[in-house]
Coordinates of C-alpha atoms in Angstrom, one line a residue:
X929 CA 58.7 40.0 52.8
X930 CA 59.2 43.2 50.8
X931 CA 62.4 43.2 48.9
X932 CA 63.7 46.8 49.2
X933 CA 66.0 48.6 46.8
X934 CA 68.7 48.7 49.5
X935 CA 68.5 44.9 49.8
X936 CA 68.6 44.4 46.1
X937 CA 71.7 46.6 45.8
X938 CA 73.5 44.8 48.6
X939 CA 72.6 41.4 47.2
X940 CA 73.7 42.3 43.7
X941 CA 77.1 43.7 44.8
X942 CA 77.8 40.7 47.0
X943 CA 76.9 38.2 44.2
X944 CA 79.0 40.1 41.7
X945 CA 82.2 39.9 43.6
X946 CA 84.8 37.4 42.5
X947 CA 86.3 35.2 45.2
X948 CA 89.7 36.2 44.0
X949 CA 89.0 39.8 43.0
X950 CA 88.7 42.5 45.6
X951 CA 87.2 45.1 43.2
X952 CA 83.8 46.0 44.5
X953 CA 81.4 45.6 41.6
X954 CA 80.9 44.4 38.0
X955 CA 77.4 45.0 36.7
X956 CA 76.2 41.9 35.0
X957 CA 73.0 41.3 33.0
X958 CA 70.9 41.1 36.2
X959 CA 72.2 44.0 38.2
X960 CA 70.4 47.0 36.6
X961 CA 67.1 48.3 38.1
X962 CA 65.4 47.5 34.8
X963 CA 66.6 43.9 34.8
X964 CA 65.8 43.4 38.4
X965 CA 62.3 44.7 38.0
X966 CA 61.6 42.5 34.9
X967 CA 62.7 39.3 36.5
X968 CA 60.9 40.2 39.8
X969 CA 57.7 40.6 37.7
X970 CA 58.1 37.1 36.2
X971 CA 57.8 35.6 39.7
X972 CA 54.5 37.3 40.3
X973 CA 52.7 35.2 37.6
X974 CA 51.6 31.6 37.5
X975 CA 53.3 30.7 34.2
X976 CA 56.9 32.0 34.0
X977 CA 57.6 30.6 30.5
X978 CA 54.5 32.4 29.0
X979 CA 55.5 35.6 30.7
X980 CA 59.0 35.3 29.3
X981 CA 57.6 34.9 25.8
X982 CA 55.5 38.0 26.1
X983 CA 58.4 40.2 27.2
X984 CA 60.8 38.8 24.6
X985 CA 58.4 38.9 21.7
X986 CA 57.4 42.5 22.5
X987 CA 61.1 43.5 22.7
X988 CA 62.0 41.9 19.4
X989 CA 59.1 43.5 17.6
X990 CA 59.8 46.9 19.2
X991 CA 63.5 46.9 18.5
X992 CA 63.6 46.6 14.8
X993 CA 65.0 50.1 14.5
X994 CA 66.5 50.6 18.0
X995 CA 66.8 48.6 21.2
X996 CA 65.4 51.0 23.8
X997 CA 66.5 51.7 27.4
X998 CA 64.6 49.5 29.8
X999 CA 63.4 47.0 27.3
X1000 CA 66.9 45.9 26.3
X1001 CA 68.1 45.3 29.9
X1002 CA 65.0 43.4 30.7
X1003 CA 65.1 41.2 27.6
X1004 CA 68.8 40.4 28.0
X1005 CA 68.3 39.3 31.6
X1006 CA 65.4 37.0 30.7
X1007 CA 67.3 35.5 27.8
X1008 CA 70.3 34.8 30.1
X1009 CA 68.0 33.1 32.6
X1010 CA 66.7 30.9 29.8
X1011 CA 70.2 30.1 28.7
X1012 CA 71.2 29.2 32.3
X1013 CA 68.2 26.9 32.6
X1014 CA 69.3 25.1 29.4
X1015 CA 72.9 24.6 30.3
X1016 CA 73.2 25.0 34.1
X1017 CA 76.1 27.3 33.4
X1018 CA 75.9 30.9 34.6
X1019 CA 78.7 33.3 35.6
X1020 CA 76.2 35.3 37.6
X1021 CA 75.3 34.1 41.1
X1022 CA 71.9 35.9 40.7
X1023 CA 70.9 33.5 37.9
X1024 CA 71.6 30.4 40.1
X1025 CA 69.4 31.9 42.9
X1026 CA 66.6 32.9 40.7
X1027 CA 66.5 29.5 38.9
X1028 CA 66.5 27.7 42.2
X1029 CA 63.4 29.5 43.3
X1030 CA 61.6 29.4 39.9
X1031 CA 61.3 26.1 38.0
X1032 CA 60.2 26.3 34.4
X1033 CA 60.6 24.4 31.2
X1034 CA 62.4 25.8 28.1
X1035 CA 60.5 24.8 24.9
X1036 CA 62.2 24.9 21.5
X1037 CA 60.1 28.0 20.7
X1038 CA 61.2 29.8 23.9
X1039 CA 64.9 29.0 23.2
X1040 CA 64.7 30.3 19.6
X1041 CA 62.9 33.5 20.8
X1042 CA 65.5 34.0 23.5
X1043 CA 68.3 33.5 21.0
X1044 CA 66.9 36.2 18.7
X1045 CA 66.3 38.6 21.7
X1046 CA 69.9 37.9 22.9
X1047 CA 71.3 38.9 19.4
X1048 CA 69.2 42.1 19.3
X1049 CA 70.2 43.0 22.9
X1050 CA 73.9 42.6 22.1
X1051 CA 74.1 44.0 18.6
X1052 CA 76.7 46.6 17.9
X1053 CA 74.4 49.3 16.4
X1054 CA 71.1 50.9 17.2
X1055 CA 71.4 49.6 20.8
X1056 CA 71.0 51.7 23.9
X1057 CA 72.9 49.1 26.0
X1058 CA 75.9 49.1 23.6
X1059 CA 76.0 52.9 23.9
X1060 CA 76.0 53.2 27.7
X1061 CA 78.4 50.3 28.1
X1062 CA 80.8 51.4 25.3
X1063 CA 83.8 51.4 27.7
X1064 CA 83.5 47.8 28.8
X1065 CA 81.5 46.3 25.9
X1066 CA 84.1 43.7 25.0
X1067 CA 84.4 42.6 28.6
X1068 CA 80.6 42.5 28.9
X1069 CA 80.2 40.4 25.8
X1070 CA 82.9 38.0 27.1
X1071 CA 81.0 37.7 30.4
X1072 CA 77.8 36.8 28.4
X1073 CA 79.5 34.2 26.3
X1074 CA 78.3 31.2 28.3
X1075 CA 74.7 32.3 27.9
X1076 CA 75.1 32.8 24.1
X1077 CA 76.6 29.4 23.7
X1078 CA 73.8 27.8 25.6
X1079 CA 71.1 29.5 23.5
X1080 CA 72.8 28.6 20.2
X1081 CA 73.6 25.0 21.2
X1082 CA 77.4 25.5 21.1
X1083 CA 79.5 23.2 23.2
X1084 CA 81.2 24.6 26.3
X1085 CA 83.0 23.2 29.3
X1086 CA 81.0 23.1 32.5
X1087 CA 82.3 25.3 35.3
X1088 CA 84.8 23.7 37.6
X1089 CA 83.3 22.4 40.8
X1090 CA 83.2 25.2 43.4
X1091 CA 85.6 24.7 46.4
X1092 CA 84.9 26.6 49.6
X1093 CA 87.8 28.4 51.3
X1094 CA 87.4 29.4 54.9
X1095 CA 91.1 30.1 55.4
X1096 CA 91.2 33.8 54.4
X1097 CA 91.6 36.0 57.5
X1098 CA 88.6 38.3 58.2
X1099 CA 86.4 36.4 55.7
X1100 CA 83.2 35.4 57.4
X1101 CA 80.7 32.8 56.2
X1102 CA 77.7 34.5 57.7
X1103 CA 76.6 38.0 56.7
X1104 CA 73.4 39.5 58.0
X1105 CA 71.7 42.7 56.7
X1106 CA 68.9 44.2 58.7
X1107 CA 66.3 46.7 57.4
X1108 CA 63.1 48.4 58.4
X1109 CA 60.6 49.9 55.9
X1110 CA 62.7 51.0 52.9
X1111 CA 65.9 51.7 54.9
X1112 CA 68.7 50.0 56.7
X1113 CA 68.4 49.5 60.4
X1114 CA 70.1 52.4 62.3
X1115 CA 73.5 51.2 63.6
X1116 CA 72.9 52.9 67.0
X1117 CA 69.8 51.0 67.9
X1118 CA 69.9 48.4 70.6
X1119 CA 68.8 45.7 68.2
X1120 CA 71.6 46.5 65.7
X1121 CA 74.2 46.6 68.5
X1122 CA 73.2 43.2 69.9
X1123 CA 72.8 41.7 66.4
X1124 CA 76.3 42.8 65.4
X1125 CA 77.9 41.1 68.4
X1126 CA 75.9 37.9 68.0
X1127 CA 76.6 37.5 64.3
X1128 CA 80.3 38.1 65.0
X1129 CA 80.2 35.4 67.8
X1130 CA 78.5 32.9 65.5
X1131 CA 81.2 33.6 62.8
X1132 CA 83.9 32.9 65.3
X1133 CA 82.4 29.7 66.8
X1134 CA 84.0 26.5 65.5
X1135 CA 80.8 24.5 66.0
X1136 CA 78.9 26.9 63.8
X1137 CA 81.6 26.8 61.0
X1138 CA 81.4 23.0 61.2
X1139 CA 77.6 23.2 60.8
X1140 CA 77.9 25.5 57.8
X1141 CA 80.6 23.4 56.1
X1142 CA 78.0 20.8 55.3
X1143 CA 76.4 23.1 52.8
X1144 CA 79.4 23.2 50.5
X1145 CA 78.9 26.9 50.0
X1146 CA 81.0 29.9 50.9
X1147 CA 78.6 32.3 52.4
X1148 CA 75.1 32.5 53.9
X1149 CA 73.5 35.9 53.3
X1150 CA 70.6 36.8 55.5
X1151 CA 68.4 39.8 54.6
X1152 CA 66.2 40.4 57.6
X1153 CA 63.3 42.9 57.5
X1154 CA 62.0 44.2 60.9
X1155 CA 58.5 45.4 60.2
X1156 CA 55.3 44.6 62.1
X1157 CA 53.2 42.1 60.1
X1158 CA 53.2 38.5 59.0
X1159 CA 56.3 36.3 59.1
X1160 CA 57.6 35.4 55.7
X1161 CA 60.7 33.7 54.2
X1162 CA 62.2 33.2 50.8
X1163 CA 65.3 31.0 50.6
X1164 CA 67.5 30.0 47.7
X1165 CA 70.7 28.2 46.9
X1166 CA 73.2 29.5 44.4
X1167 CA 76.5 28.1 43.2
X1168 CA 78.6 29.7 45.9
X1169 CA 76.1 31.2 48.4
X1170 CA 72.7 30.7 50.0
X1171 CA 70.3 33.5 50.7
X1172 CA 67.6 33.9 53.3
X1173 CA 65.2 36.8 52.8
X1174 CA 63.0 36.9 55.9
X1175 CA 60.3 39.1 57.2
X1176 CA 60.2 38.6 61.0
X1177 CA 56.9 40.3 61.5
X1178 CA 58.0 42.6 64.3
X1179 CA 59.7 46.0 64.7
X1180 CA 63.2 46.5 66.0
X1181 CA 62.0 48.7 68.8
X1182 CA 63.2 46.9 71.9
X1183 CA 65.1 47.8 75.0
X1184 CA 68.7 46.7 75.6
X1185 CA 67.6 44.1 78.1
X1186 CA 65.0 42.5 75.8
X1187 CA 67.1 42.9 72.6
X1188 CA 69.4 40.0 73.5
X1189 CA 66.5 37.5 73.6
X1190 CA 64.8 39.0 70.5
X1191 CA 67.9 39.0 68.4
X1192 CA 68.8 35.5 69.5
X1193 CA 65.3 34.3 68.5
X1194 CA 65.5 36.0 65.1
X1195 CA 69.0 34.8 64.3
X1196 CA 68.1 31.2 65.3
X1197 CA 65.0 31.4 63.2
X1198 CA 66.9 32.5 60.1
X1199 CA 69.7 30.0 60.5
X1200 CA 67.3 27.1 61.2
X1201 CA 65.3 28.0 58.1
X1202 CA 68.5 28.0 56.0
X1203 CA 69.5 24.7 57.5
X1204 CA 66.2 23.0 56.7
X1205 CA 66.2 24.3 53.1
X1206 CA 69.8 23.1 52.5
X1207 CA 69.3 19.8 54.3
X1208 CA 71.8 20.5 57.1
X1209 CA 71.9 19.1 60.6
X1210 CA 70.1 20.9 63.4
X1211 CA 71.7 24.2 64.3
X1212 CA 74.1 24.3 67.3
X1213 CA 73.4 26.4 70.4
X1214 CA 74.0 30.1 69.9
X1215 CA 77.0 31.7 71.7
X1216 CA 76.0 33.4 74.9
X1217 CA 76.4 37.2 75.0
X1218 CA 77.4 39.0 78.1

């Protein structure tokens, strides 16, 4: 499916929330457009490690005098992915999802290059990133510390095991975001109306919560694209969430009468795909809508 800018923004903001912090957004090393574009391009090639070397080597050579906008965000994101692959520790949910989808091996040369690039991208002077993040630079560096330790071989405590919490009122385990070509699905469409009611019913059904508990994750995020074409899916498991990016291969233009069946088919398809990927039991029956 096509990953739209709207999808990317939603996913980044959802991943960046703390379970205990209601503030809406902290921009980590993967959340800028430049970082997102760079790591998306890595997935397009056949050899991720070689592509990483090319980006980091060019960045280090070009940044002798100044770390430029665009290059510095891209290089830092890639260096952090390498660090997370080494240690398995990452404070950013985006890193866990990306690494789940993209296996690669970190050689000694790649680790050394990533460490150099990390130092350049976080230096105090002659650095665009330092200039634009001046207000929160100490907080940003603290956030990056697990990545730095991994690249430089410093000991660190692994993250505490994640424990799900479904007790918070109004906190739903299933979130679904629908889009058409380059835009969100209009809320007043028949498809969106039925989908909203069905997703709410699934969230409120005890048998569905029991099914999801098997995953050991807090949330399932479904990003559904409703555009005519070929069906596609991309699924990943993070530390606290799972994501399903799915192109259903049809438009949302349906009547109210046919929307109920179409939405049910699409939601069942997405949840079944997630269940297969995560090794869960077969999905329960969907709640009936009036």
